[in-house]
Tab-separated table of C-alpha atoms in Angstrom:
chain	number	residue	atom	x	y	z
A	1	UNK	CA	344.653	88.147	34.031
A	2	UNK	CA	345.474	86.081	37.107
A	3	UNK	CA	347.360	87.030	40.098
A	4	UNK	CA	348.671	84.528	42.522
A	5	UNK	CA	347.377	84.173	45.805
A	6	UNK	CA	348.778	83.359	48.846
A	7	UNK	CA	347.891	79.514	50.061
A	8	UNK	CA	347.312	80.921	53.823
A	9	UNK	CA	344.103	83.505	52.281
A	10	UNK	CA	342.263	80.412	50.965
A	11	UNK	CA	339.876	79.062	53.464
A	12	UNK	CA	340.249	75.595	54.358
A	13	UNK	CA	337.652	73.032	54.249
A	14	UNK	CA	336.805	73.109	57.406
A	15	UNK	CA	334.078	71.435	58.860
A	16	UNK	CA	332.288	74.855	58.877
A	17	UNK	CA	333.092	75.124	55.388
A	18	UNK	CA	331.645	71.631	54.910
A	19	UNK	CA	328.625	72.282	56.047
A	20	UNK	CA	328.006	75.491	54.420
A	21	UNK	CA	328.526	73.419	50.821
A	22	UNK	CA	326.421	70.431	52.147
A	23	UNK	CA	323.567	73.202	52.191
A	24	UNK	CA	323.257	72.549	49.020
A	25	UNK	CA	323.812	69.173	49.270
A	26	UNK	CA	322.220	65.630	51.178
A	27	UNK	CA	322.601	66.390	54.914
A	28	UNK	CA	321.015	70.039	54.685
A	29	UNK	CA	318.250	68.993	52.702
A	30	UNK	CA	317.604	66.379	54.849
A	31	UNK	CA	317.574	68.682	58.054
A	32	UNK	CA	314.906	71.233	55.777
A	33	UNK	CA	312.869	68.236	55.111
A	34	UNK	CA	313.507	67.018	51.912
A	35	UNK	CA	313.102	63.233	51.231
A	36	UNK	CA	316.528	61.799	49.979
A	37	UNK	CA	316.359	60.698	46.205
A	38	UNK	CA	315.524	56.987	44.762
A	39	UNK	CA	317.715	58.056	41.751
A	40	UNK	CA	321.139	55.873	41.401
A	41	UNK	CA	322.319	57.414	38.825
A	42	UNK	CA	323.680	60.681	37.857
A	43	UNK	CA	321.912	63.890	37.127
A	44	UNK	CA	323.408	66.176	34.463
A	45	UNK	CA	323.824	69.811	33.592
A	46	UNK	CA	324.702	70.776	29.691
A	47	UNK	CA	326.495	73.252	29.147
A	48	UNK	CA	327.515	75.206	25.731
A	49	UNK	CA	330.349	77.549	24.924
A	50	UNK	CA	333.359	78.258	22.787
A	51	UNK	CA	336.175	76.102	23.471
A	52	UNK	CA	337.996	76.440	20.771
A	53	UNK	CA	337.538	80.279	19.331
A	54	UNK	CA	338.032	84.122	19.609
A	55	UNK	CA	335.701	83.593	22.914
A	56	UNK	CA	337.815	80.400	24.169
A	57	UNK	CA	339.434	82.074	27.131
A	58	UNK	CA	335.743	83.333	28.478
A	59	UNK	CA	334.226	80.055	27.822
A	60	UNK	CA	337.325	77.635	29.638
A	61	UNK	CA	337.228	80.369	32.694
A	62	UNK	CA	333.183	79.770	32.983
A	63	UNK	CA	333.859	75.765	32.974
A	64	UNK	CA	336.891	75.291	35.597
A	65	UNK	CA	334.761	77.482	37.856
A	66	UNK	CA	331.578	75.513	37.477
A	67	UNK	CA	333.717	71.956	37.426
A	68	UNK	CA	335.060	73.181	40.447
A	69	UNK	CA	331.627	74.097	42.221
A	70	UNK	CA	329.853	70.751	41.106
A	71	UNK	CA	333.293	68.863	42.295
A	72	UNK	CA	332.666	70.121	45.366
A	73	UNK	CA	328.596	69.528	46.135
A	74	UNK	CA	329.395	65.804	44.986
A	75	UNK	CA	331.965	65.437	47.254
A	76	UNK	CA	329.339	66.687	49.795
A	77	UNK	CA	326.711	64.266	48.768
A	78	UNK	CA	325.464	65.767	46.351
A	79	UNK	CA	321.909	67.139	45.767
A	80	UNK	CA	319.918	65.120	48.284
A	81	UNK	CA	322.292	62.194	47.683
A	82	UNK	CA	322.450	62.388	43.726
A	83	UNK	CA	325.581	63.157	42.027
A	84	UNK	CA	325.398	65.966	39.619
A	85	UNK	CA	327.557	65.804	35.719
A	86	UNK	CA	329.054	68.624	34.021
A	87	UNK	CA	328.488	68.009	30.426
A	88	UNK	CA	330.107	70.561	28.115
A	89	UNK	CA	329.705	71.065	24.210
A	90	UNK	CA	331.816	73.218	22.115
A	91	UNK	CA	329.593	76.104	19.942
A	92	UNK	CA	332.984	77.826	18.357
A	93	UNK	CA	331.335	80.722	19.041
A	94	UNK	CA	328.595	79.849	16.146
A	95	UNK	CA	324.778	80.880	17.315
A	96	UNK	CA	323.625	77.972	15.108
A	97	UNK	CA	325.754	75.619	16.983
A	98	UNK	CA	325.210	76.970	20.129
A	99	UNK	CA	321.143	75.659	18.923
A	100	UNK	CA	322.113	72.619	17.935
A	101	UNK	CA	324.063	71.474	21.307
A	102	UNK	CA	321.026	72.514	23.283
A	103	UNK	CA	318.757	70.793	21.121
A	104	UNK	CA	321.078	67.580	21.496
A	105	UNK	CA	320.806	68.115	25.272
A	106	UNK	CA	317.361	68.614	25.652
A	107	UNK	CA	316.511	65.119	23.768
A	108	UNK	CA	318.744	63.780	26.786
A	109	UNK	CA	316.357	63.240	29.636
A	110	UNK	CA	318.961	62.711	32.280
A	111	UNK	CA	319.876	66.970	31.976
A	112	UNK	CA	318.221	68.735	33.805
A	113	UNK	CA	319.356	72.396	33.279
A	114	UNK	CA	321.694	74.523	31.097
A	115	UNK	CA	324.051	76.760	32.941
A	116	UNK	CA	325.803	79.940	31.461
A	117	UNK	CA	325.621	79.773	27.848
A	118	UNK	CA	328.441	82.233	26.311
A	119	UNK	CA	327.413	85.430	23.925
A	120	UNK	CA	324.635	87.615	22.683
A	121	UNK	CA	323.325	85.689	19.830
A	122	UNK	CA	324.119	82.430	20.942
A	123	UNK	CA	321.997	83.001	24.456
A	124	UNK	CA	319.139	83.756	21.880
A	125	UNK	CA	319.469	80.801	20.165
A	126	UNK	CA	319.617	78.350	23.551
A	127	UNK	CA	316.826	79.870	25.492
A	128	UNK	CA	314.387	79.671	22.787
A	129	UNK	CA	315.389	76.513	21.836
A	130	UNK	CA	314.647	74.807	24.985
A	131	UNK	CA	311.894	76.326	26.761
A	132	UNK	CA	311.190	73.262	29.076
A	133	UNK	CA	314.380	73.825	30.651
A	134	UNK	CA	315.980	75.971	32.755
A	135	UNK	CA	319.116	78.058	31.575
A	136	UNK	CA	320.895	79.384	34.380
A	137	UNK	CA	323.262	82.528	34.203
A	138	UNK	CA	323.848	83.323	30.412
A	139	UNK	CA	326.975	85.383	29.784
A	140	UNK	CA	325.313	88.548	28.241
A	141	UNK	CA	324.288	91.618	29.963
A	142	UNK	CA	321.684	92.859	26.822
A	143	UNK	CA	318.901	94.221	27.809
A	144	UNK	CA	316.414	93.167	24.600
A	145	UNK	CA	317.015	89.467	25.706
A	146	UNK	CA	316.017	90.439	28.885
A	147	UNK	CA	312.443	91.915	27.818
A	148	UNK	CA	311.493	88.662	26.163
A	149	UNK	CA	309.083	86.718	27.548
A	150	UNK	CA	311.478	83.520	28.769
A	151	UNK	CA	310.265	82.312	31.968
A	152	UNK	CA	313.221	79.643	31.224
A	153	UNK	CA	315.950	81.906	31.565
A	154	UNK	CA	317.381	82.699	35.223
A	155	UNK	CA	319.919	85.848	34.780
A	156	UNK	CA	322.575	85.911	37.443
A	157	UNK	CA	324.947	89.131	35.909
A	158	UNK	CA	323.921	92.845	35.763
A	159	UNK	CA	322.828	93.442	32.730
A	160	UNK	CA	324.661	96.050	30.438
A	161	UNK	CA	322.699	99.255	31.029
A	162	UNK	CA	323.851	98.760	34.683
A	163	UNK	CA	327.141	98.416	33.562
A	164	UNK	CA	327.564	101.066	31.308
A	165	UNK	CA	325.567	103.525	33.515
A	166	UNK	CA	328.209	102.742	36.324
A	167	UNK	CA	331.195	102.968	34.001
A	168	UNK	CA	329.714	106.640	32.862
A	169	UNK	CA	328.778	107.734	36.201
A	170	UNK	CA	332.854	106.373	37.545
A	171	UNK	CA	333.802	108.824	34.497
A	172	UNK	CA	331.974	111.521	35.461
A	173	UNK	CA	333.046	112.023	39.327
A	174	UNK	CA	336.681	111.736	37.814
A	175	UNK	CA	335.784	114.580	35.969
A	176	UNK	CA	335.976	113.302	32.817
A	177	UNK	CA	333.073	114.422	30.619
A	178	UNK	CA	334.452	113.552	27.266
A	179	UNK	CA	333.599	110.294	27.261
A	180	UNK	CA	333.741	108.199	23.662
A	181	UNK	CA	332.272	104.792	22.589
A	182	UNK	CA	333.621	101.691	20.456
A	183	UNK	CA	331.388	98.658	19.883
A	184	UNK	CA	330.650	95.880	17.309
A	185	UNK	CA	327.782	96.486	15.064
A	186	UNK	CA	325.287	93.952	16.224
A	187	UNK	CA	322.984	92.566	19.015
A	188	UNK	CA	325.818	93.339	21.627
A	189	UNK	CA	327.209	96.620	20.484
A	190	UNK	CA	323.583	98.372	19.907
A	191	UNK	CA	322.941	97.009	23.614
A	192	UNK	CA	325.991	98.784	24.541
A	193	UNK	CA	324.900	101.609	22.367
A	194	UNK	CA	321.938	102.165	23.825
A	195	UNK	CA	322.594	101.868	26.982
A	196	UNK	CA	325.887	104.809	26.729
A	197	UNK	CA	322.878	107.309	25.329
A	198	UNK	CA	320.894	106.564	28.191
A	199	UNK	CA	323.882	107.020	30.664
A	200	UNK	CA	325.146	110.144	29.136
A	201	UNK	CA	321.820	111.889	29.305
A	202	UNK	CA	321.224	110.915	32.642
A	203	UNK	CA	324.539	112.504	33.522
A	204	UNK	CA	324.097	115.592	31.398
A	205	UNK	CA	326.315	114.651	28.644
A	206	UNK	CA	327.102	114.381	24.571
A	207	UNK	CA	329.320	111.727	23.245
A	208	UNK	CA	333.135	112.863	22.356
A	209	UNK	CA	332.791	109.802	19.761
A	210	UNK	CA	331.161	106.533	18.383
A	211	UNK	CA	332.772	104.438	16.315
A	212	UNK	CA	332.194	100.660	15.708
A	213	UNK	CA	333.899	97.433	14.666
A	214	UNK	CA	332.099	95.344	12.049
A	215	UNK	CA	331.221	92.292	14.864
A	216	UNK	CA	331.440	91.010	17.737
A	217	UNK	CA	334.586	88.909	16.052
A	218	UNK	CA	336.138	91.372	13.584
A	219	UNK	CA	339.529	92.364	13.817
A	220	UNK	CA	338.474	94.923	11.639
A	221	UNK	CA	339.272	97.523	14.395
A	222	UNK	CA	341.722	99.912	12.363
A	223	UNK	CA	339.377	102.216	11.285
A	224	UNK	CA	337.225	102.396	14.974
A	225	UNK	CA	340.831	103.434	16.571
A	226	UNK	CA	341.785	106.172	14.426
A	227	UNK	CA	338.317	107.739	14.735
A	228	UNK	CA	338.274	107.302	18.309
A	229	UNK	CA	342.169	108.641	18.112
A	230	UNK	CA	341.280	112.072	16.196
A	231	UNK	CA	338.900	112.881	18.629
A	232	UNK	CA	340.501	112.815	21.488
A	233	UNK	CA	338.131	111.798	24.220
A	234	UNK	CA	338.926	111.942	27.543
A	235	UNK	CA	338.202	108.499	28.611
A	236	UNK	CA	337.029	105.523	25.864
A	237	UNK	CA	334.282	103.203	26.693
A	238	UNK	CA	335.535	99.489	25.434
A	239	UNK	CA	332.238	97.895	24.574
A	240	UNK	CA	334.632	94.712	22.745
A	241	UNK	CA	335.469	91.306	24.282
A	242	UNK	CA	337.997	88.913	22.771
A	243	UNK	CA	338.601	91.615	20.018
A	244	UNK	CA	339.603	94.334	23.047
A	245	UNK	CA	343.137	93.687	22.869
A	246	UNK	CA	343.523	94.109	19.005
A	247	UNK	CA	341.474	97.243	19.358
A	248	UNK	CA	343.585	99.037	22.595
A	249	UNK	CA	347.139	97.923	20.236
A	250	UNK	CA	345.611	99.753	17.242
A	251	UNK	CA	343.924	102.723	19.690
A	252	UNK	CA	347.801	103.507	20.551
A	253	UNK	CA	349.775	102.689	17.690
A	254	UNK	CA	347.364	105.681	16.417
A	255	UNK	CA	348.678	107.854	18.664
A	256	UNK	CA	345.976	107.861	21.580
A	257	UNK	CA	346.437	108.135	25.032
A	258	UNK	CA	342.728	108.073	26.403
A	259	UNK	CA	342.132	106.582	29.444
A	260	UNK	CA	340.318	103.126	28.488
A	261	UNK	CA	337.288	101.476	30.549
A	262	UNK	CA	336.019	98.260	29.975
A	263	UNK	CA	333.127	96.418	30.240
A	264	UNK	CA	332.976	92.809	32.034
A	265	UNK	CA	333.103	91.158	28.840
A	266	UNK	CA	336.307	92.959	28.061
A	267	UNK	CA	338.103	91.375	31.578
A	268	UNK	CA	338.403	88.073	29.943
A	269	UNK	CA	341.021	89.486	27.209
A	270	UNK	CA	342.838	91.296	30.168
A	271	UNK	CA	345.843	88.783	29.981
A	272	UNK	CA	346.156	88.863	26.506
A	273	UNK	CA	346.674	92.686	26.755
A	274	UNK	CA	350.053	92.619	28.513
A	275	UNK	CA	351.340	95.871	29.254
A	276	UNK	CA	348.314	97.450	27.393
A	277	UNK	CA	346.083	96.498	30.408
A	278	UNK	CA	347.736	98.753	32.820
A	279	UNK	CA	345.667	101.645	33.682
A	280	UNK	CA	342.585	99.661	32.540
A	281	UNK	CA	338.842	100.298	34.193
A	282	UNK	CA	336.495	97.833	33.419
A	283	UNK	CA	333.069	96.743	35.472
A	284	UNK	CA	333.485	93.656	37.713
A	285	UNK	CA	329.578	91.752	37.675
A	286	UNK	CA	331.197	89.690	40.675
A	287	UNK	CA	333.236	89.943	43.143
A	288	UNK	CA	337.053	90.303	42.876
A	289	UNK	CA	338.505	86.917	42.715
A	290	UNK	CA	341.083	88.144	45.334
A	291	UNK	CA	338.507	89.466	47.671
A	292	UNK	CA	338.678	87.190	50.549
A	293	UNK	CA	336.410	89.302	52.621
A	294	UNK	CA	333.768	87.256	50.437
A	295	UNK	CA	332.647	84.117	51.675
A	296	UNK	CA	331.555	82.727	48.237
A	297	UNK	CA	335.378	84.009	46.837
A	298	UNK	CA	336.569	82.263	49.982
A	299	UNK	CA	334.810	78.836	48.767
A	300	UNK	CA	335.482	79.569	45.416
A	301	UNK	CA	339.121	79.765	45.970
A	302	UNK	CA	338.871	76.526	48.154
A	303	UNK	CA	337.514	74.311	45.606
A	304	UNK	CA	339.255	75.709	42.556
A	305	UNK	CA	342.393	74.857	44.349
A	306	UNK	CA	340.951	71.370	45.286
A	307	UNK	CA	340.214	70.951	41.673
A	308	UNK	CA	344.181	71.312	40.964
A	309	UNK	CA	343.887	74.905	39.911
A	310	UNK	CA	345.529	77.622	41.592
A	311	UNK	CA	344.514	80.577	39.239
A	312	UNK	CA	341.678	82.462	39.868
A	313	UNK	CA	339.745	84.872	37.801
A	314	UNK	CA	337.048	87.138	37.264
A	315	UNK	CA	335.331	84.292	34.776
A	316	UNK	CA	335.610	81.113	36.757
A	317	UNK	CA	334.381	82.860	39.683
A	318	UNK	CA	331.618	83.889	37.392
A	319	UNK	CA	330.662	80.052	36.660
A	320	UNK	CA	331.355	78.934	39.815
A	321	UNK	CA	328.557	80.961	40.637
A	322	UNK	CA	326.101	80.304	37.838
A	323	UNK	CA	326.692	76.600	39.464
A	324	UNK	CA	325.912	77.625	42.670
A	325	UNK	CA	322.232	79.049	41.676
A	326	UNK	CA	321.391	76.503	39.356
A	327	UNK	CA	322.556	74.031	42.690
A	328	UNK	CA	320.213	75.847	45.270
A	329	UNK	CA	317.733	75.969	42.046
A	330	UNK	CA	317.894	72.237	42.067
A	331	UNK	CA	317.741	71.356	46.151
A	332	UNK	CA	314.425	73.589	46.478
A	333	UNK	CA	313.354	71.196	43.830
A	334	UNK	CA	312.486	68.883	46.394
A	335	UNK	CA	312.462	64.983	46.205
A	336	UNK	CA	312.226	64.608	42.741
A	337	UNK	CA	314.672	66.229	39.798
A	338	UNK	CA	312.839	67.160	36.837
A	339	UNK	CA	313.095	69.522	34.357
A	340	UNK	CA	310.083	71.486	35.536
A	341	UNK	CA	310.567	70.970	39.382
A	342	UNK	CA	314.271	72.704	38.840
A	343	UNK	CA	312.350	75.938	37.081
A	344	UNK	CA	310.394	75.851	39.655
A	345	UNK	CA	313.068	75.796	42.065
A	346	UNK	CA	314.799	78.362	40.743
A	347	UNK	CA	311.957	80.385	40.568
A	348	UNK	CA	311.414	80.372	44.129
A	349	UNK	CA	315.087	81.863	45.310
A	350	UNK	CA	314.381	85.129	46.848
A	351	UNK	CA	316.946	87.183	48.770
A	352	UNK	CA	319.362	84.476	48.213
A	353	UNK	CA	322.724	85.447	49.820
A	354	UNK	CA	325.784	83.170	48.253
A	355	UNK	CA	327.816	84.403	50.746
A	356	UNK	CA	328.018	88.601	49.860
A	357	UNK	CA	326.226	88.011	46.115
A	358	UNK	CA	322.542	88.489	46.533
A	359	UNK	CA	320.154	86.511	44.178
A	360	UNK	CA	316.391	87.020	44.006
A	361	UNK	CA	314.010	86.034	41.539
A	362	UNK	CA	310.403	85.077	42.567
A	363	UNK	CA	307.605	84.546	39.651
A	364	UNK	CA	307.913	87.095	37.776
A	365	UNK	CA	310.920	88.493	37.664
A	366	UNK	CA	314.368	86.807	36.236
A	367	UNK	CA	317.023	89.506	36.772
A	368	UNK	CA	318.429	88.197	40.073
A	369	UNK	CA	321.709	89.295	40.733
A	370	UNK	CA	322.626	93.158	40.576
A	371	UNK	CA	326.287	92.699	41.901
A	372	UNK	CA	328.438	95.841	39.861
A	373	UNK	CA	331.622	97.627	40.490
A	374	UNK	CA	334.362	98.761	39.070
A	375	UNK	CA	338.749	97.393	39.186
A	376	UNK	CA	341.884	99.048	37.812
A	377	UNK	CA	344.251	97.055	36.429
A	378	UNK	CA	347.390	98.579	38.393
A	379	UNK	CA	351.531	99.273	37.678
A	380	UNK	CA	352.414	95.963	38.651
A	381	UNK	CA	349.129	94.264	36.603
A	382	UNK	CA	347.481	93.181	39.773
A	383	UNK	CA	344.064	93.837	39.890
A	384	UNK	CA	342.751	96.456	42.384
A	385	UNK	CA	338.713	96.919	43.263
């Protein structure tokens, strides 16, 4: 859902703003020491997501934020004076696809990085396909992707135990302790399972209900809603995505009046609800888009209105900030872009602050942001945090 925002709350680009951006960029590198480049030619970034599926609306947000970031830094110079491509693949939501573009973009020597492949299974696919490059900000929050060993893999998002634990723990100060569960029976929804066990016993509580879709795509969501409608819960956890929607019609056409909360994956179906969105919880892994107390929602709103688009959302923000860590990934490279100096890069970001997001990764460890709250979808379908 996207709510319009006044022209005067978006931040110029001043020449403060400038050279904030350029940070990333040639004249900044040059003042940390960093030898301008002897490349001519373009540097590119792949990127792989579903452009044209049930996940379409997730993976279009992701790209106009991340176009908009990169159209920015070049206008800025650049990274030390090279020019950096977006180059995007459609997977149709298809794990096996989602392998095959990275495959096709790793036998392309001039990308350097992958930035924020879209779903469960198909992050699987693309960071063990590629090991010798970096994949910046997948759009997944499960925990057993986590625990592999990937020292390729940079995670910007909270991952879904956080989410679900903060969702629960909202619940439970609202004094609502019959809290229920849908999810879709595979790699996602037993993340999502597993982590609303965990939160429940930490807050002293048994589930009102589980009840599951077939996948992460199934429509299938008839049966899930009358289950979760005959038991009445107080409050139903909506571990869905593009199949949310579908699932909240069915939920009260059955009858049920439980207050729904979301999880980030289900904000990207938020305009397809309509009226059915109204009321709506869900965790927010980023700042409001609307937040102009932010200074990286300040530039994000800048250059996503320089790019010609004056919607904003919880998604583009999202890639517009994958960009922005794979970018200061890429400057503490140093004078010469590889594949290996970029992981290294990355690896070296500690304490980052984007401007009120705080990344920080450092050898070992790959979880770097831990950014979570929760909005309300309000009366009037503006968003409220």
């Amino acid at each position: 859902m996207t709510v319009p925002v006044p022209r005067e709350s978006i931040a110029p680009l001043s020449t403060s703003r400038r050279r904030a951006l350029t940070g990333l960029a040639a004249t900044a590198a040059a003042g940390l020491g960093f030898p301008a480049l002897a490349q001519n030619r373009p540097v590119r970034v792949g990127t792989t997501f579903d452009n044209s599926s049930v996940e379409k609306a997730n993976g279009q947000g992701l790209y106009q934020g991340s176009s908009a970031f990169f159209a920015a830094l070049n206008k800025a110079g650049g990274i030390n004076g090279t020019k950096v491509e977006l180059v995007m693949a459609d997977d149709t939501f298809k794990p096996e696809v989602a392998k095959a573009n990275a495959l096709a973009f790793e036998k392309d020597s001039s990308v350097l990085a992958l930035v924020h492949p879209l779903g469960t299974r198909q992050t699987a696919e693309v960071m063990d396909a590629v090991p010798g490059m970096a994949v910046v900000g997948p759009i997944t929050g499960t925990i057993a992707l986590r625990k592999k060993n990937s020292p390729n893999t940079f995670w910007v998002r909270a991952n879904y135990d956080q989410e679900v634990d903060k969702l629960v723990s909202t619940a439970a100060v609202l004094g609502q302790s019959r809290i229920g569960l849908v999810h879709s029976n595979d790699p996602l929804g037993q993340s999502v399972l597993a982590a609303f066990k965990a939160a429940l016993a930490k807050a002293k509580l048994e589930p009102a209900v589980i009840a599951t879709t077939p996948n992460t795509t199934s429509m299938e969501v008839g049966p899930a809603a009358e289950a979760i409608a005959k038991a009445k819960p107080q409050v139903v956890v909506v571990g869905l995505a593009g199949t949310a929607p579908v699932f909240l019609k069915a939920l009260r056409e059955a009858g049920n009046s439980s207050s729904a909360y979301g999880l980030s994956i289900t904000a990207s179906a938020l305009s397809a609800m309509g009226d059915l969105a109204r009321g709506l919880g869900f965790v927010i892994v980023v700042p409001s888009p609307y937040s102009t107390k932010f200074e990286i929602v300040r530039r994000y709103q800048a250059d996503m209105v320089a790019s010609g688009i004056k919607e904003f959302s919880l998604t583009s923000l999202e890639g517009y900030i994958n960009a922005a860590v794979l970018a200061e990934g890429m400057r503490r490279a140093g004078g010469s872009l590889t594949r290996a100096s970029v992981m290294s890069g990355l690896a070296s970001i500690e304490s980052f602050d984007l401007g009120g997001v705080k990344i920080n990764y450092g050898r070992s460890n790959r979880e770097g942001g831990q950014f979570v709250d929760v909005a309300v979808i309000g009366s009037r379908g503006q968003m409220l945090s």
